[in-house]
Tab-separated table of C-alpha atoms and ligand atoms in Angstrom:
chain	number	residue	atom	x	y	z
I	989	UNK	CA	37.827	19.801	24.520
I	990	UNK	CA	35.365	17.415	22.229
I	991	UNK	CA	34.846	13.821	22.751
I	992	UNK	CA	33.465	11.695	20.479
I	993	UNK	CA	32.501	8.433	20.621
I	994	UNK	CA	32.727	6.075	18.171
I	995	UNK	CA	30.347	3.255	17.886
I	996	UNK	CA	30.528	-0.090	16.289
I	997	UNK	CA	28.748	-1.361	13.003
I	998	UNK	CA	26.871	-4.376	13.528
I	999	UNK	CA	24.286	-6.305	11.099
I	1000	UNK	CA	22.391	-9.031	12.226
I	1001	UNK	CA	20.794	-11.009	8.979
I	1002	UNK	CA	18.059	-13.429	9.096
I	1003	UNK	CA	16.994	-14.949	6.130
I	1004	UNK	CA	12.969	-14.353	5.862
I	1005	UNK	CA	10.951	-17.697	5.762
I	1006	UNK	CA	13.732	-19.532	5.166
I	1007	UNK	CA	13.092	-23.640	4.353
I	1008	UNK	CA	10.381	-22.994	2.930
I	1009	UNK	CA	11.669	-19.968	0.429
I	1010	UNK	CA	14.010	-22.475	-0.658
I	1011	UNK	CA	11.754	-24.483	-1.438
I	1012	UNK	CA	9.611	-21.972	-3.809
I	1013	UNK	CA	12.352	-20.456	-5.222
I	1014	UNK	CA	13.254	-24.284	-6.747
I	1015	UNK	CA	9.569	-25.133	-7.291
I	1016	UNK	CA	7.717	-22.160	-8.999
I	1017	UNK	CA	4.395	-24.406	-8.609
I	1018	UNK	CA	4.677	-23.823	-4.818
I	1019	UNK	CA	5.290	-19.850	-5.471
I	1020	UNK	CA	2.364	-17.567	-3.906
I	1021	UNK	CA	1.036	-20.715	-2.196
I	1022	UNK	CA	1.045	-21.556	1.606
I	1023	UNK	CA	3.227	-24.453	2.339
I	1024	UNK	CA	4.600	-25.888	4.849
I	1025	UNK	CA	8.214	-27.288	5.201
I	1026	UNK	CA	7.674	-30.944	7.386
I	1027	UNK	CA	5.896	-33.974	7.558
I	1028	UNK	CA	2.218	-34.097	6.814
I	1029	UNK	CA	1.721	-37.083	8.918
I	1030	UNK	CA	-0.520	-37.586	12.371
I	1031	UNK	CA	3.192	-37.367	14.231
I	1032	UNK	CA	4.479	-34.338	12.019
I	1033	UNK	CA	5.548	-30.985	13.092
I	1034	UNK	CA	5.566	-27.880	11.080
I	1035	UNK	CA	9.506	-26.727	10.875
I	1036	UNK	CA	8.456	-23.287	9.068
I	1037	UNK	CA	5.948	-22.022	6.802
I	1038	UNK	CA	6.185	-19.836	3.828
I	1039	UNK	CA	4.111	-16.059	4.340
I	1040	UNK	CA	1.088	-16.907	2.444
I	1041	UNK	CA	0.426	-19.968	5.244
I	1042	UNK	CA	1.188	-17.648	8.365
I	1043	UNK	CA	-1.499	-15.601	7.262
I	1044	UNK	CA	-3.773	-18.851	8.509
I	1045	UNK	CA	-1.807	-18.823	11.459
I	1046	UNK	CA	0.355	-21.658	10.417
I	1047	UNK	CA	3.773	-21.479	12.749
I	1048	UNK	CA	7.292	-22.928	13.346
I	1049	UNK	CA	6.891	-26.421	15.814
I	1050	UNK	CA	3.314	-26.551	15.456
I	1051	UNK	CA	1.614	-29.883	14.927
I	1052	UNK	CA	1.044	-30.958	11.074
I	1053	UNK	CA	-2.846	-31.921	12.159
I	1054	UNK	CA	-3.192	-28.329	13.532
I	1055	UNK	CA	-2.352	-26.793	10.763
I	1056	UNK	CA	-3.937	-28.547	8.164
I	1057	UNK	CA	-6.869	-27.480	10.272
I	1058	UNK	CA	-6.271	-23.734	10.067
I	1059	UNK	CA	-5.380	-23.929	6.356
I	1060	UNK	CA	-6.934	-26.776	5.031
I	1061	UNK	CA	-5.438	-26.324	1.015
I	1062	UNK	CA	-1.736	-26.439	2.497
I	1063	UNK	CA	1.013	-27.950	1.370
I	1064	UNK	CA	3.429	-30.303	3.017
I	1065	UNK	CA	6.795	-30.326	1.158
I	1066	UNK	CA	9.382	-32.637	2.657
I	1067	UNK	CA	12.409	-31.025	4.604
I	1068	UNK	CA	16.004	-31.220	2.759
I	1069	UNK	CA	18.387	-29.997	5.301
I	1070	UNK	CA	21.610	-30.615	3.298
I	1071	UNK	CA	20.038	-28.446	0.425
I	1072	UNK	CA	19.080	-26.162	3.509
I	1073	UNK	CA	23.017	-25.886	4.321
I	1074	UNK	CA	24.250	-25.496	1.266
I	1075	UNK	CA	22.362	-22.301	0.501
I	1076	UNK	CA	23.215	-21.117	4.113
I	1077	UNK	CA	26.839	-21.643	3.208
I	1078	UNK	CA	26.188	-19.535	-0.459
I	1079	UNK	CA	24.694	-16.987	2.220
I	1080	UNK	CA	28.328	-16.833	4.593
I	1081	UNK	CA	30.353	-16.409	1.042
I	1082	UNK	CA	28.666	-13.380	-0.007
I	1083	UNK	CA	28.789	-12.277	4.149
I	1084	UNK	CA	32.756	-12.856	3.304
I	1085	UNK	CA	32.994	-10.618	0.471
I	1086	UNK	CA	32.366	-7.688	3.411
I	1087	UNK	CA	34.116	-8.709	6.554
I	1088	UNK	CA	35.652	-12.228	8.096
I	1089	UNK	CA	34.166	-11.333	11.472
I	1090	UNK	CA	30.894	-13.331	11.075
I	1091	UNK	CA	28.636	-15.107	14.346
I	1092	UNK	CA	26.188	-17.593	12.542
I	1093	UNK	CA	23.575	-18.180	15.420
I	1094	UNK	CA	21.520	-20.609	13.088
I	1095	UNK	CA	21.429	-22.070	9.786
I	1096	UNK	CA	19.328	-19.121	8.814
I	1097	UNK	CA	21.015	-16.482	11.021
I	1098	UNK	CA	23.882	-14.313	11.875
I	1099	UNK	CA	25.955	-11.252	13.211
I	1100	UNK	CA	28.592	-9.221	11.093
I	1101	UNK	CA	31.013	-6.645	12.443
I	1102	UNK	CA	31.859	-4.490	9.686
I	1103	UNK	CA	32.802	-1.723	11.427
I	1104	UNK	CA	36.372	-2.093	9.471
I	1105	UNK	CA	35.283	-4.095	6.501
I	1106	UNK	CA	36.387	-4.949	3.016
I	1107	UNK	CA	35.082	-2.132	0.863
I	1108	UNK	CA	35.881	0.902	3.585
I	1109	UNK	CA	32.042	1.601	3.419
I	1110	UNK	CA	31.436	4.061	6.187
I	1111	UNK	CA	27.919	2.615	6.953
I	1112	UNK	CA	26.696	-0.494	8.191
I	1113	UNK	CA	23.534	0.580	6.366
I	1114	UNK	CA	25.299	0.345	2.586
I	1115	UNK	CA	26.316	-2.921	3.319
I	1116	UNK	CA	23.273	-4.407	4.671
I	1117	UNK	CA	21.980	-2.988	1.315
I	1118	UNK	CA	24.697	-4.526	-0.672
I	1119	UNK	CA	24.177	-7.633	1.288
I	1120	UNK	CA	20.062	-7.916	0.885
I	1121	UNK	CA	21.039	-7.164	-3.095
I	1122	UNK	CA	23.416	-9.841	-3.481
I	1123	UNK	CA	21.556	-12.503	-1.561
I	1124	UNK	CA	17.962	-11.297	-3.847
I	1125	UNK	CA	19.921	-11.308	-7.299
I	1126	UNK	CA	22.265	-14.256	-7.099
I	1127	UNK	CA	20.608	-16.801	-4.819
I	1128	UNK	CA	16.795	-15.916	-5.403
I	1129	UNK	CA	15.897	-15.323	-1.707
I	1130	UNK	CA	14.306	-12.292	0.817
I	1131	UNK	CA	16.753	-11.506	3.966
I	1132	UNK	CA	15.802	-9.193	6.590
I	1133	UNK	CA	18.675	-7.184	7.728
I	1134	UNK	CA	19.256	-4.617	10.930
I	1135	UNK	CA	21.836	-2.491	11.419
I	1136	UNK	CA	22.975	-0.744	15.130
I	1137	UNK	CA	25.730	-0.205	17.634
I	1138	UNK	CA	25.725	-3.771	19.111
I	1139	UNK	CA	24.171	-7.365	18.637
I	1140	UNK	CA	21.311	-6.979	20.882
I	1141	UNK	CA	19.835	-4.196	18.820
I	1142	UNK	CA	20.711	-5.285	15.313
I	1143	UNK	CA	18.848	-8.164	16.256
I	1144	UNK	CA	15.619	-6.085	16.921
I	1145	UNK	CA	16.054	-4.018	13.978
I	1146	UNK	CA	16.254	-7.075	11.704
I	1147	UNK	CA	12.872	-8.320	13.283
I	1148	UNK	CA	10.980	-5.368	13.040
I	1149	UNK	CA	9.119	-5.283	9.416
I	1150	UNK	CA	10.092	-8.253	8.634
I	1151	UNK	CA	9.424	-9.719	5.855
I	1152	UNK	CA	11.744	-7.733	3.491
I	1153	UNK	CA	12.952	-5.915	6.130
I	1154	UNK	CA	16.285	-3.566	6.370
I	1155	UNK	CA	16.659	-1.293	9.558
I	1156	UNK	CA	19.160	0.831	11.220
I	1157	UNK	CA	18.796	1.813	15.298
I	1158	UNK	CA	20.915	4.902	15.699
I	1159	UNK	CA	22.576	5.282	18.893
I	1160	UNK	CA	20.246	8.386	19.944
I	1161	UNK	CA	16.639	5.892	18.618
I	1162	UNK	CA	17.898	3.035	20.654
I	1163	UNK	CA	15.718	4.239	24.295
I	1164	UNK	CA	12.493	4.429	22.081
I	1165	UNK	CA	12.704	1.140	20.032
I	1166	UNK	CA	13.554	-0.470	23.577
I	1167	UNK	CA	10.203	1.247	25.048
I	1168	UNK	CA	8.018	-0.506	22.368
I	1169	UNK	CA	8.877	-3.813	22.928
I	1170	UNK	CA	7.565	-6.113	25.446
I	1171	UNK	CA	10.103	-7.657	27.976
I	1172	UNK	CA	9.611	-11.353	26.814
I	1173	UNK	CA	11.610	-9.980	23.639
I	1174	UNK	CA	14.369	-9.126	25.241
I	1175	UNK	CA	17.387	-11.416	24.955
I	1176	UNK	CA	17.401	-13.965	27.538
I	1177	UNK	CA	14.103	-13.243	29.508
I	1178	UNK	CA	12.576	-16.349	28.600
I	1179	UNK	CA	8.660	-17.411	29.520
I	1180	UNK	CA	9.396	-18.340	32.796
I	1181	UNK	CA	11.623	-14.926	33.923
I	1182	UNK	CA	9.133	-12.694	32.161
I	1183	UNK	CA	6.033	-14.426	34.417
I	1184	UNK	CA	8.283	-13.456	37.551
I	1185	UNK	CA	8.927	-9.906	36.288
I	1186	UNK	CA	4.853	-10.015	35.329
I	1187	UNK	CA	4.224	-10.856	38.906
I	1188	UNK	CA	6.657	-8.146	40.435
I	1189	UNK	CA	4.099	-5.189	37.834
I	1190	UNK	CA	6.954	-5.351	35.575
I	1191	UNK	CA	5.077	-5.117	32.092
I	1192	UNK	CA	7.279	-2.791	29.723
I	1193	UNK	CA	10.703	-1.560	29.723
I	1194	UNK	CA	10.685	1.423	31.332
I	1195	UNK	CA	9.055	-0.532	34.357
I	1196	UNK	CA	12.242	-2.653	33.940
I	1197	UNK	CA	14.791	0.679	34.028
I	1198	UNK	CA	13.246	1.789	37.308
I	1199	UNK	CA	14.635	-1.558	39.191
I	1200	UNK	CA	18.236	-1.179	40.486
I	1201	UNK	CA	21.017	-3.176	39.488
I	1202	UNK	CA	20.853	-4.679	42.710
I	1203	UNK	CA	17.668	-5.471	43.318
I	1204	UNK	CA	18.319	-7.168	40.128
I	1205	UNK	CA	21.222	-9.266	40.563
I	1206	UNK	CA	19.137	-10.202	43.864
I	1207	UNK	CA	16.595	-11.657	41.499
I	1208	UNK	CA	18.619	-13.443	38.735
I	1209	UNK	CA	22.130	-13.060	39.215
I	1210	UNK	CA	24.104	-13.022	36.537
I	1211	UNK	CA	21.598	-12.050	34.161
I	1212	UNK	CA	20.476	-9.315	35.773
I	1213	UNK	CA	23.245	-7.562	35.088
I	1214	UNK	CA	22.442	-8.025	31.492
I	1215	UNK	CA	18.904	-7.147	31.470
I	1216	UNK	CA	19.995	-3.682	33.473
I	1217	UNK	CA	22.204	-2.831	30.615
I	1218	UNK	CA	19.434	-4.081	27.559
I	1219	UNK	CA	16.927	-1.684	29.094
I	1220	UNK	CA	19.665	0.881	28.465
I	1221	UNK	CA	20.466	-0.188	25.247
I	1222	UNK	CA	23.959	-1.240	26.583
I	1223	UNK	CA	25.063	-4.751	25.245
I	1224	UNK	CA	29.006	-5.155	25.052
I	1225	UNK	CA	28.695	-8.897	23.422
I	1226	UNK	CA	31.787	-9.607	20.608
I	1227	UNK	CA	30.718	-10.745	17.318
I	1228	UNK	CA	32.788	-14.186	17.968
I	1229	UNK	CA	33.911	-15.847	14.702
I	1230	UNK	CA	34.986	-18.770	16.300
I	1231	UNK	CA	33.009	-20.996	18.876
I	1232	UNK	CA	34.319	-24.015	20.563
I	1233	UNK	CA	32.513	-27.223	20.510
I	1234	UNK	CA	30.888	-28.409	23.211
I	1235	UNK	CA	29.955	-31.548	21.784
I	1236	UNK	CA	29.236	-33.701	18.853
I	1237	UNK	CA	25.841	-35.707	18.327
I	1238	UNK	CA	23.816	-37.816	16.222
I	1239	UNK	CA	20.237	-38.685	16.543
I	1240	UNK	CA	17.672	-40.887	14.416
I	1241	UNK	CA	14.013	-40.272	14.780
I	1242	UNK	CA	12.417	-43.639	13.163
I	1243	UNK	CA	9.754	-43.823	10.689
I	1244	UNK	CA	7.562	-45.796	12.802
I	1245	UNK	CA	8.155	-46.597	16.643
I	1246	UNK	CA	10.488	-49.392	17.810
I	1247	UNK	CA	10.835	-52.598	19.946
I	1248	UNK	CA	13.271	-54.792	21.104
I	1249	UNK	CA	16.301	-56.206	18.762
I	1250	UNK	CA	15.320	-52.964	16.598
I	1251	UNK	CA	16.723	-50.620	19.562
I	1252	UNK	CA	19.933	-52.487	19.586
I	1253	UNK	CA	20.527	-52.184	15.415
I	1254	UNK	CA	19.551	-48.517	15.178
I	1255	UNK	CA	21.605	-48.066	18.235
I	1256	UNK	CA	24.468	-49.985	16.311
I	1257	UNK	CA	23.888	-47.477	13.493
I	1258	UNK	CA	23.653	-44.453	15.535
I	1259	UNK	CA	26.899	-45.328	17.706
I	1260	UNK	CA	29.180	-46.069	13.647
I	1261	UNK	CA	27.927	-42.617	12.537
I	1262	UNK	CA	28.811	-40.557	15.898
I	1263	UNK	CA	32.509	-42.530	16.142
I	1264	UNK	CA	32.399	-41.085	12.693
I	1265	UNK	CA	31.841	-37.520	12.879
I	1266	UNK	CA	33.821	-37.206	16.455
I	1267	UNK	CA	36.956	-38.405	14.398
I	1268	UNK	CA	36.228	-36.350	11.644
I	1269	UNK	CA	36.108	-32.960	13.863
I	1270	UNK	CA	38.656	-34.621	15.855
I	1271	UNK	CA	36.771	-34.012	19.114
I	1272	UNK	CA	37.847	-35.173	22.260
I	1273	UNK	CA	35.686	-35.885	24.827
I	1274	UNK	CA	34.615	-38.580	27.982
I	1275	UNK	CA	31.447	-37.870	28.514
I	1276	UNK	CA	28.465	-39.638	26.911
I	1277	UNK	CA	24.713	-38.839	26.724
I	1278	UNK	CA	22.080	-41.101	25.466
I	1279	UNK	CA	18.847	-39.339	24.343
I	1280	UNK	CA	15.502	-41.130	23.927
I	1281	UNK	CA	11.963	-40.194	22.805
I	1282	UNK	CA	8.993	-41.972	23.156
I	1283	UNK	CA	5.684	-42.426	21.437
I	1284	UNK	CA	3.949	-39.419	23.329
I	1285	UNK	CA	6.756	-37.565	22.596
I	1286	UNK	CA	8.258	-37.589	26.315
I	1287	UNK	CA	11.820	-37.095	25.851
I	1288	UNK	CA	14.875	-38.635	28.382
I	1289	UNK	CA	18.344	-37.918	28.452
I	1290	UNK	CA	20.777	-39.454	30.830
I	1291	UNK	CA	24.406	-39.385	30.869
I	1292	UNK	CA	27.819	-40.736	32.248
I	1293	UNK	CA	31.907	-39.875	31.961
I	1294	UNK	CA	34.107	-42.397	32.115
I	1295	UNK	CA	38.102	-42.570	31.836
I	1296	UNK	CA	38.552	-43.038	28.370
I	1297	UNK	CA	38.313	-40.619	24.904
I	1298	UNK	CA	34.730	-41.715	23.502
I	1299	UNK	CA	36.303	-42.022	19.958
I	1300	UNK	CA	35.696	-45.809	19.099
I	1301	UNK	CA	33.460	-48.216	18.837
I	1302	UNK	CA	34.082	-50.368	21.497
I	1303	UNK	CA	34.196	-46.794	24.275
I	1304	UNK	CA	30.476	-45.613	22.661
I	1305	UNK	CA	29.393	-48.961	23.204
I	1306	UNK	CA	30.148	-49.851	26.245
I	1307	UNK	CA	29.141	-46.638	27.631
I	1308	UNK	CA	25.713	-46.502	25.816
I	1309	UNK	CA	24.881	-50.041	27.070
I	1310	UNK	CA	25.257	-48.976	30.720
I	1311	UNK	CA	23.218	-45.615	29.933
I	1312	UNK	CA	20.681	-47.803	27.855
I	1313	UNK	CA	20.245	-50.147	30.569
I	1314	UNK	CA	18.835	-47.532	33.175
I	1315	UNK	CA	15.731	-46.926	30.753
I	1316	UNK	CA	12.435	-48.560	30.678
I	1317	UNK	CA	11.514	-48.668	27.220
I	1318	UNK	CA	7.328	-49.419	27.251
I	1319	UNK	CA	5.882	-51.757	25.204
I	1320	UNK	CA	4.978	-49.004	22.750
I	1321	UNK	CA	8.961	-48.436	21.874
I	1322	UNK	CA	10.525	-45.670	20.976
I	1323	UNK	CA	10.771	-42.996	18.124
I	1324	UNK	CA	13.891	-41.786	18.660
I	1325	UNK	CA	17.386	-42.540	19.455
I	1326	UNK	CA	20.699	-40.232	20.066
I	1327	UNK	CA	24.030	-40.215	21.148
I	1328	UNK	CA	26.290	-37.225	22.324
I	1329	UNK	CA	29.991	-36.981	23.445
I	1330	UNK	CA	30.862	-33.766	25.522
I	1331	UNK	CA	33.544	-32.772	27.273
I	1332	UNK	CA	33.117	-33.068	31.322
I	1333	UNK	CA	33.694	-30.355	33.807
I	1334	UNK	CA	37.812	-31.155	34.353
I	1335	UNK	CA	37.796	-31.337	30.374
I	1336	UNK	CA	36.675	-27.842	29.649
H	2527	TTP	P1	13.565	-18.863	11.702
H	2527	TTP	O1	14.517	-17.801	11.207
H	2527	TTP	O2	13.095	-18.802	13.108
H	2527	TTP	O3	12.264	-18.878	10.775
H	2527	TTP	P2	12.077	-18.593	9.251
H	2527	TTP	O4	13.349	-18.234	8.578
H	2527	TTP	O5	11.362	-19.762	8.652
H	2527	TTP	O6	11.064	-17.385	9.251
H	2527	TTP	P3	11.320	-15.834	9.556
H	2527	TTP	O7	10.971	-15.145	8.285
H	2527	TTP	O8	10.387	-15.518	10.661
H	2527	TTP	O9	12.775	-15.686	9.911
H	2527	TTP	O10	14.193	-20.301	11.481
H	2527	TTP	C1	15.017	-20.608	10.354
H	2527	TTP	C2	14.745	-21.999	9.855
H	2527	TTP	O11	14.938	-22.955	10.906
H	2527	TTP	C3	13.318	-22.199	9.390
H	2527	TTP	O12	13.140	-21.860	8.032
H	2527	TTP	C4	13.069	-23.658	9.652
H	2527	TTP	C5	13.963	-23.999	10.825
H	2527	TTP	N1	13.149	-24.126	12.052
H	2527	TTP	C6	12.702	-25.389	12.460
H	2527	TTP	O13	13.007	-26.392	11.812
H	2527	TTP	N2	11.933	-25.487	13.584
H	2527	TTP	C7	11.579	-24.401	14.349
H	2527	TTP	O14	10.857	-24.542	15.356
H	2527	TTP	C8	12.040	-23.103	13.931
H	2527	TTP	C9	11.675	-21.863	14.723
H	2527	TTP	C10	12.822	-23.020	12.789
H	2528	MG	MG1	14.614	-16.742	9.399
């Protein structure tokens, strides 16, 4: 008797520098140069730079000062996140034009199952090709694509050689590209479980393969059910088209801090544009969270349900005055304000 198993095709594509290749490929003069997508001010933050500025050491979320520092003849091009969306929306039609079962994870990111898809290729590899090929020639832009059995190794092989990159983990290559990689990169062992696994001698993963499932589930629960099966390139995780919501949100970070009657008018303008978007995705939901930065960047969130559908006005209001009314704003003010409706526990 033969068995054979059959495995699934699935391409995770991440779009290689991505604001800021936008951004050259509509401004040649800014092509070969190191920029930087964000503000340039004392405050600013770097949201991504292009290759030639990484070489300096210039990174995602790092402060504008800092990296002026490290590359002092970058340049700071402003962010335009609609622009942004659009192209990531040009990116899902040509994803369409292979298979309808598509996971974005990020503006710049997503999963495909094409393991039936919608020009009977028999590889995943042909149409990561096809895919890298249409993105290049009609929208001007790199992608880096990987190709395996499930999400949690399609997701390596897109990182590794990226820029440009396009990789395929066979089933039987799956122990050995797991062995290179250091735990922290494996999905879900964040900075904090990696220091505990660094403190138990667990440095690589086939330290990691030697603990039992039990030992640990003992140690993380849930998760460590996951991590056992990682290690052993085991990751059962559906490429879900369809995610519900879990809440709707709108936030304003101001151009320079704010006091007093200024709280309550951008609060005004924040509360008309959530009871606007919660109507348009006709969310329901009771429970309300009021987010607030301040000048040294010190973040707060606290929240409340009530009994009724946080769809109007006069329910965001009222709600957001209570949660506003529990915060001490110093005299420095604020810099930013936002508002979220979510569903609550008996909701979900
Ligand atoms: P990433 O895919 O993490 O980064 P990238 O596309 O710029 O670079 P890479 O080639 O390494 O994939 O994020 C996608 C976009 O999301 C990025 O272009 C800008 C934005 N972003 C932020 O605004 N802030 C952040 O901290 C990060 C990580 C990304
Ligand atoms: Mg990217």
């Amino acid at each position: 008797m033969t068995t054979s198993k059959t495995y699934r095709k699935i391409i995770h594509v991440d779009m290689d520098a991505f604001f800021a290749s936008v951004e050259q490929r509509d401004h040649p003069a800014l092509r070969g140069k190191p920029i930087a997508v964000g503000h340039a001010g004392a405050r600013g933050v770097v949201a991504t730079a292009s290759y030639e500025a990484r070489k300096f050491g210039v990174h995602s979320a790092m402060p504008s000062s800092k990296a002026r520092e490290l590359c002092p003849q970058l340049i700071f091009v402003h962010s335009r996140m609609r622009h942004y969306q659009s192209v990531s929306r040009q990116v899902r039609e040509i994803f369409e034009r292979y298979t309808d079962i598509i996971e974005p994870v990020s503006i710049d990111e997503a999963y495909l199952d094409v393991t039936v898809n919608k020009i009977g290729a028999s590889t995943g590899l042909e149409i990561a090709k096809l895919i890298k090929q249409n993105i290049r020639e009609e929208l001007g832009l790199i992608a880096s694509a990987g190709v395996s059995y499930n999400k949690f190794l399609a997701k390596i092989a897109s990182d590794y050689r990226k820029p440009d990159g396009l990789c395929v983990i066979h089933p039987d290559q799956a122990i050995e590209f797991i062995d290179r990689l250091p735990i922290e990169s494996f999905w879900g062992i964040g900075p904090a479980t990696a220091k505990r696994l660094h403190a138990l001698g667990i440095q690589t993963a086939p330290q990691l393969r030697e603990m039992s499932l039990a030992r640990l589930t003992e140690l993380f629960g849930k998760a460590g059910l996951t991590y056992y099966n990682f290690v052993r390139g085991i990751d059962d995780r559906e490429v879900t088209t369809y995610r519900e919501r879990k809440s709707v949100g709108c936030e304003e970070t101001f151009s320079q801090d704010i006091r007093g009657k200024a709280i309550e008018q951008a609060l005004e303008s924040v509360i008309e544009e959530l009871v606007r978007r919660v109507n348009k995705q006709n969310f329901k939901g009771k429970r309300l969270t009021l987010k607030v930065r301040f000048p040294d960047f010190t973040t707060l969130t606290r929240s409340s349900s009530g009994q009724e559908y946080l769809d109007n006005i006069k329910s965001v209001t009222q709600a957001a005055a209570k949660l506003l009314d529990n915060v001490t704003v110093p005299d420095t003010g604020i810099r930013l304000l936002g508002l979220s409706v979510s569903k609550t526990e008996q909701e979900i």
